[in-house]
Short mmCIF file of C-alpha atoms in Angstrom, two decimals:
data_model
loop_
_atom_site.label_atom_id
_atom_site.label_comp_id
_atom_site.label_asym_id
_atom_site.label_seq_id
_atom_site.Cartn_x
_atom_site.Cartn_y
_atom_site.Cartn_z
CA MET A 68 41.85 38.94 -24.76
CA SER A 69 41.35 40.12 -28.30
CA LEU A 70 43.94 41.78 -30.44
CA ARG A 71 42.91 44.77 -32.64
CA VAL A 72 44.75 46.67 -35.11
CA GLU A 73 43.31 49.90 -36.21
CA GLY A 74 44.41 52.05 -39.18
CA LEU A 75 48.07 51.04 -38.82
CA ARG A 76 50.60 52.76 -40.74
CA ALA A 77 54.19 51.41 -40.34
CA GLY A 78 57.33 50.95 -42.31
CA TYR A 79 61.02 51.54 -42.49
CA ASN A 80 63.24 54.81 -42.64
CA GLY A 81 60.06 57.07 -42.89
CA VAL A 82 58.55 55.24 -45.78
CA PRO A 83 55.29 53.56 -44.98
CA VAL A 84 54.89 49.93 -45.95
CA LEU A 85 51.40 49.39 -44.27
CA HIS A 86 48.85 51.87 -45.33
CA GLY A 87 45.84 51.89 -42.76
CA VAL A 88 45.49 48.15 -41.93
CA ASP A 89 42.64 47.07 -39.82
CA LEU A 90 42.27 43.38 -38.30
CA GLU A 91 41.02 41.66 -35.16
CA VAL A 92 42.15 38.36 -33.58
CA GLY A 93 39.54 37.00 -31.17
CA GLU A 94 39.70 34.65 -28.26
CA GLY A 95 40.69 31.20 -29.41
CA GLU A 96 40.97 32.21 -33.22
CA VAL A 97 43.56 31.32 -35.67
CA VAL A 98 43.69 34.21 -38.30
CA ALA A 99 45.93 34.12 -41.34
CA LEU A 100 47.66 37.01 -42.95
CA LEU A 101 47.86 35.94 -46.73
CA GLY A 102 49.73 37.70 -49.64
CA ARG A 103 52.71 37.55 -51.76
CA ASN A 104 56.26 38.23 -50.84
CA GLY A 105 56.48 42.07 -50.20
CA ALA A 106 52.70 42.46 -49.53
CA GLY A 107 53.44 43.62 -45.95
CA LYS A 108 52.72 40.54 -43.83
CA THR A 109 56.17 40.46 -41.90
CA THR A 110 56.09 44.24 -41.50
CA LEU A 111 52.55 43.88 -39.95
CA ILE A 112 53.59 41.20 -37.43
CA LYS A 113 56.63 43.07 -36.46
CA ALA A 114 54.78 46.45 -36.11
CA ILE A 115 52.48 44.58 -33.72
CA MET A 116 55.30 43.27 -31.71
CA GLY A 117 56.94 46.80 -31.85
CA LEU A 118 59.94 45.95 -33.87
CA VAL A 119 59.32 48.46 -36.63
CA PRO A 120 58.18 52.25 -36.52
CA VAL A 121 54.61 52.93 -36.45
CA TYR A 122 53.45 56.12 -38.11
CA GLY A 123 49.72 56.05 -37.32
CA GLY A 124 46.91 54.07 -36.12
CA ARG A 125 46.71 51.76 -32.87
CA VAL A 126 47.58 48.26 -31.71
CA VAL A 127 45.34 47.39 -28.84
CA TYR A 128 45.47 44.01 -26.94
CA GLY A 129 42.64 43.60 -24.45
CA ASN A 130 41.99 47.11 -23.27
CA ARG A 131 45.51 48.12 -23.44
CA GLU A 132 46.97 50.33 -26.24
CA LEU A 133 50.51 48.91 -27.03
CA ASN A 134 51.86 51.68 -29.25
CA ARG A 135 54.23 53.24 -26.80
CA LEU A 136 55.56 50.02 -25.37
CA PRO A 137 58.86 48.41 -26.42
CA PRO A 138 58.93 44.81 -27.54
CA TYR A 139 59.93 43.42 -24.21
CA GLN A 140 56.96 44.97 -22.64
CA ARG A 141 54.56 43.65 -25.21
CA ALA A 142 55.90 40.09 -24.50
CA GLN A 143 55.23 40.69 -20.86
CA ALA A 144 51.63 41.83 -21.67
CA GLY A 145 51.16 38.50 -23.36
CA LEU A 146 52.26 38.65 -27.09
CA GLY A 147 54.64 35.69 -28.15
CA PHE A 148 56.63 36.25 -31.27
CA VAL A 149 57.89 33.37 -33.52
CA PRO A 150 60.19 35.12 -36.19
CA ASP A 151 60.61 33.73 -39.80
CA ASP A 152 64.39 33.79 -39.22
CA ARG A 153 64.12 31.73 -35.95
CA ARG A 154 66.90 33.46 -34.17
CA ILE A 155 68.07 30.39 -31.98
CA PHE A 156 71.32 30.49 -30.19
CA PRO A 157 73.59 28.29 -32.21
CA GLU A 158 76.17 27.79 -29.60
CA LEU A 159 73.58 26.72 -26.84
CA THR A 160 71.98 23.35 -26.54
CA VAL A 161 68.32 22.77 -27.18
CA ARG A 162 67.62 22.77 -23.54
CA GLU A 163 69.55 26.03 -22.87
CA ASN A 164 67.80 27.63 -25.80
CA LEU A 165 64.49 26.59 -24.20
CA MET A 166 65.34 27.54 -20.66
CA VAL A 167 66.76 30.95 -21.36
CA ALA A 168 63.38 32.24 -22.27
CA HIS A 169 61.22 30.45 -19.47
CA ARG A 170 58.72 32.37 -17.48
CA PRO A 171 56.45 30.82 -14.88
CA GLY A 172 53.22 29.65 -15.99
CA PHE A 173 51.16 26.99 -17.62
CA TRP A 174 53.79 26.09 -20.26
CA THR A 175 56.63 24.14 -18.48
CA LEU A 176 59.42 22.28 -20.12
CA GLU A 177 57.60 18.97 -19.51
CA ARG A 178 54.37 20.29 -21.09
CA VAL A 179 56.31 21.69 -24.16
CA LEU A 180 58.02 18.40 -24.78
CA GLY A 181 54.74 16.57 -24.44
CA LEU A 182 53.39 18.98 -27.27
CA LEU A 183 56.94 18.51 -29.33
CA PRO A 184 58.23 15.13 -28.35
CA GLN A 185 60.81 15.18 -31.19
CA LEU A 186 62.73 17.83 -29.08
CA ALA A 187 63.21 15.39 -26.12
CA PRO A 188 65.82 13.12 -27.72
CA ILE A 189 67.88 16.21 -28.98
CA LEU A 190 67.94 18.27 -25.83
CA HIS A 191 71.85 17.93 -25.45
CA ARG A 192 72.40 19.02 -29.24
CA ARG A 193 73.58 22.55 -30.15
CA GLY A 194 71.08 24.63 -31.79
CA GLY A 195 73.41 25.20 -34.84
CA LEU A 196 73.32 21.48 -35.68
CA LEU A 197 69.74 21.26 -36.09
CA SER A 198 67.80 20.96 -39.22
CA GLY A 199 65.54 23.60 -40.36
CA GLY A 200 62.42 21.80 -39.23
CA GLU A 201 64.04 21.05 -35.70
CA GLN A 202 65.07 24.77 -35.43
CA GLN A 203 61.38 25.74 -36.23
CA MET A 204 60.05 23.58 -33.62
CA LEU A 205 62.73 24.88 -31.18
CA THR A 206 61.75 28.38 -31.96
CA ILE A 207 58.06 27.69 -31.27
CA ALA A 208 58.61 25.84 -28.06
CA ARG A 209 60.93 28.63 -26.84
CA THR A 210 58.13 30.96 -27.47
CA LEU A 211 55.70 28.83 -25.63
CA LEU A 212 57.96 28.79 -22.44
CA THR A 213 57.68 32.58 -22.19
CA ASN A 214 53.90 31.80 -21.50
CA PRO A 215 52.30 34.03 -24.21
CA LYS A 216 48.48 34.56 -24.24
CA LEU A 217 48.41 35.18 -28.11
CA LEU A 218 51.00 33.87 -30.51
CA LEU A 219 52.33 35.67 -33.69
CA LEU A 220 53.78 33.28 -36.16
CA ASP A 221 55.87 34.79 -39.04
CA GLU A 222 55.93 32.21 -41.99
CA PRO A 223 56.05 29.24 -39.92
CA THR A 224 56.34 26.71 -43.05
CA GLU A 225 58.61 28.74 -45.12
CA GLY A 226 61.31 26.44 -46.57
CA LEU A 227 60.34 23.32 -44.69
CA ALA A 228 59.61 19.81 -46.09
CA PRO A 229 56.01 18.80 -46.37
CA LEU A 230 56.24 16.35 -43.40
CA VAL A 231 57.37 19.11 -41.18
CA VAL A 232 54.60 21.39 -42.65
CA GLU A 233 52.21 18.66 -41.54
CA GLU A 234 53.73 18.72 -37.98
CA ILE A 235 53.43 22.47 -37.81
CA ALA A 236 49.78 22.18 -38.93
CA ARG A 237 49.40 19.77 -35.88
CA LEU A 238 50.94 21.89 -33.57
CA VAL A 239 48.84 24.85 -34.41
CA LEU A 240 45.61 23.00 -34.18
CA GLU A 241 46.57 21.62 -30.79
CA LEU A 242 47.36 25.02 -29.55
CA LYS A 243 44.09 26.31 -30.94
CA ALA A 244 42.38 23.61 -28.91
CA THR A 245 43.83 24.90 -25.61
CA GLY A 246 42.16 28.30 -26.58
CA MET A 247 45.29 29.96 -27.64
CA PRO A 248 44.62 32.82 -30.25
CA ILE A 249 47.27 32.71 -33.22
CA LEU A 250 47.90 35.18 -35.80
CA LEU A 251 49.89 33.73 -38.67
CA ALA A 252 51.63 35.37 -41.70
CA GLU A 253 51.93 32.72 -44.53
CA GLN A 254 51.92 32.10 -48.32
CA ASN A 255 51.09 28.54 -47.93
CA LEU A 256 47.34 28.48 -48.82
CA ARG A 257 46.95 24.68 -48.41
CA PHE A 258 48.36 24.88 -44.82
CA THR A 259 46.27 28.09 -43.87
CA SER A 260 43.11 26.32 -45.18
CA ARG A 261 43.58 23.60 -42.54
CA VAL A 262 44.28 25.60 -39.72
CA ALA A 263 42.84 29.19 -39.95
CA ASP A 264 39.38 30.41 -39.12
CA ARG A 265 39.55 33.66 -40.86
CA ALA A 266 42.27 35.51 -43.05
CA TYR A 267 43.17 38.88 -44.23
CA VAL A 268 44.66 38.94 -47.71
CA LEU A 269 47.15 41.73 -48.02
CA GLU A 270 48.43 43.56 -51.24
CA THR A 271 51.00 46.41 -51.20
CA GLY A 272 50.45 47.06 -47.39
CA GLU A 273 46.62 47.12 -47.65
CA VAL A 274 43.88 44.57 -46.64
CA ARG A 275 42.16 43.76 -49.94
CA LEU A 276 40.09 40.95 -48.85
CA SER A 277 38.99 39.40 -45.49
CA GLY A 278 36.47 36.81 -44.46
CA ALA A 279 36.11 33.14 -43.26
CA MET A 280 38.79 30.83 -44.48
CA GLY A 281 36.30 28.59 -45.96
CA ASP A 282 34.69 31.49 -48.09
CA LEU A 283 37.88 33.05 -49.22
CA LEU A 284 39.18 29.61 -50.51
CA HIS A 285 36.32 29.79 -53.46
CA ARG A 286 36.94 33.47 -54.38
CA GLU A 287 38.92 33.83 -57.72
CA GLU A 288 40.25 37.18 -56.32
CA VAL A 289 42.17 35.33 -53.65
CA ALA A 290 43.96 33.24 -56.18
CA ALA A 291 44.71 36.29 -58.32
CA LEU A 292 46.34 38.09 -55.16
CA LEU A 293 48.44 35.05 -54.34
CA SER A 294 49.33 34.43 -57.91
CA LEU A 295 48.01 30.67 -57.63
#
């Protein structure tokens, strides 16, 4: 199913951060949200998930409008959210972190460990003792175990070592190969150029540019908007 955002206005404490954003994520697509810090990428992801107030516009998944649904019902509808701050349970083991979110479906613990084999040897380790890269992998694995139909990734490579970023790229491409549509907010243009089909470039809460990833890479305006 496709995700559509139409004329979305959202923000905090009555002050809009997003000003009429339109976007779409089709079946099997990886779509990137690009922009500097403060451009509105995270606010947009959270608005889609129902975590910040929406002041206007619509979020439509398939044929269902989500605006009035709380976050847990959006998750039940098929949205999977991987937050930038990971939000693992530090006192629980890796296995417990994974199984607390599990819902029946295609993604089982065995399948997730096949996709992320580096988690298998540390299933007994407490979440608070993991490295940043391990925590990010755990967060993605936990979200997959909710058996989503579409993934929302918020800054998945932020603060991670280059080798871990490479692993995240592999993971995104493998998920894409399964047909999983993905919307990711990201500043790392090199990473997004490898994994994304299309991108929207945000500035001050508005879409300034959009198009195929390969086309955007050659536009001077993109480099200017991203301060590259």
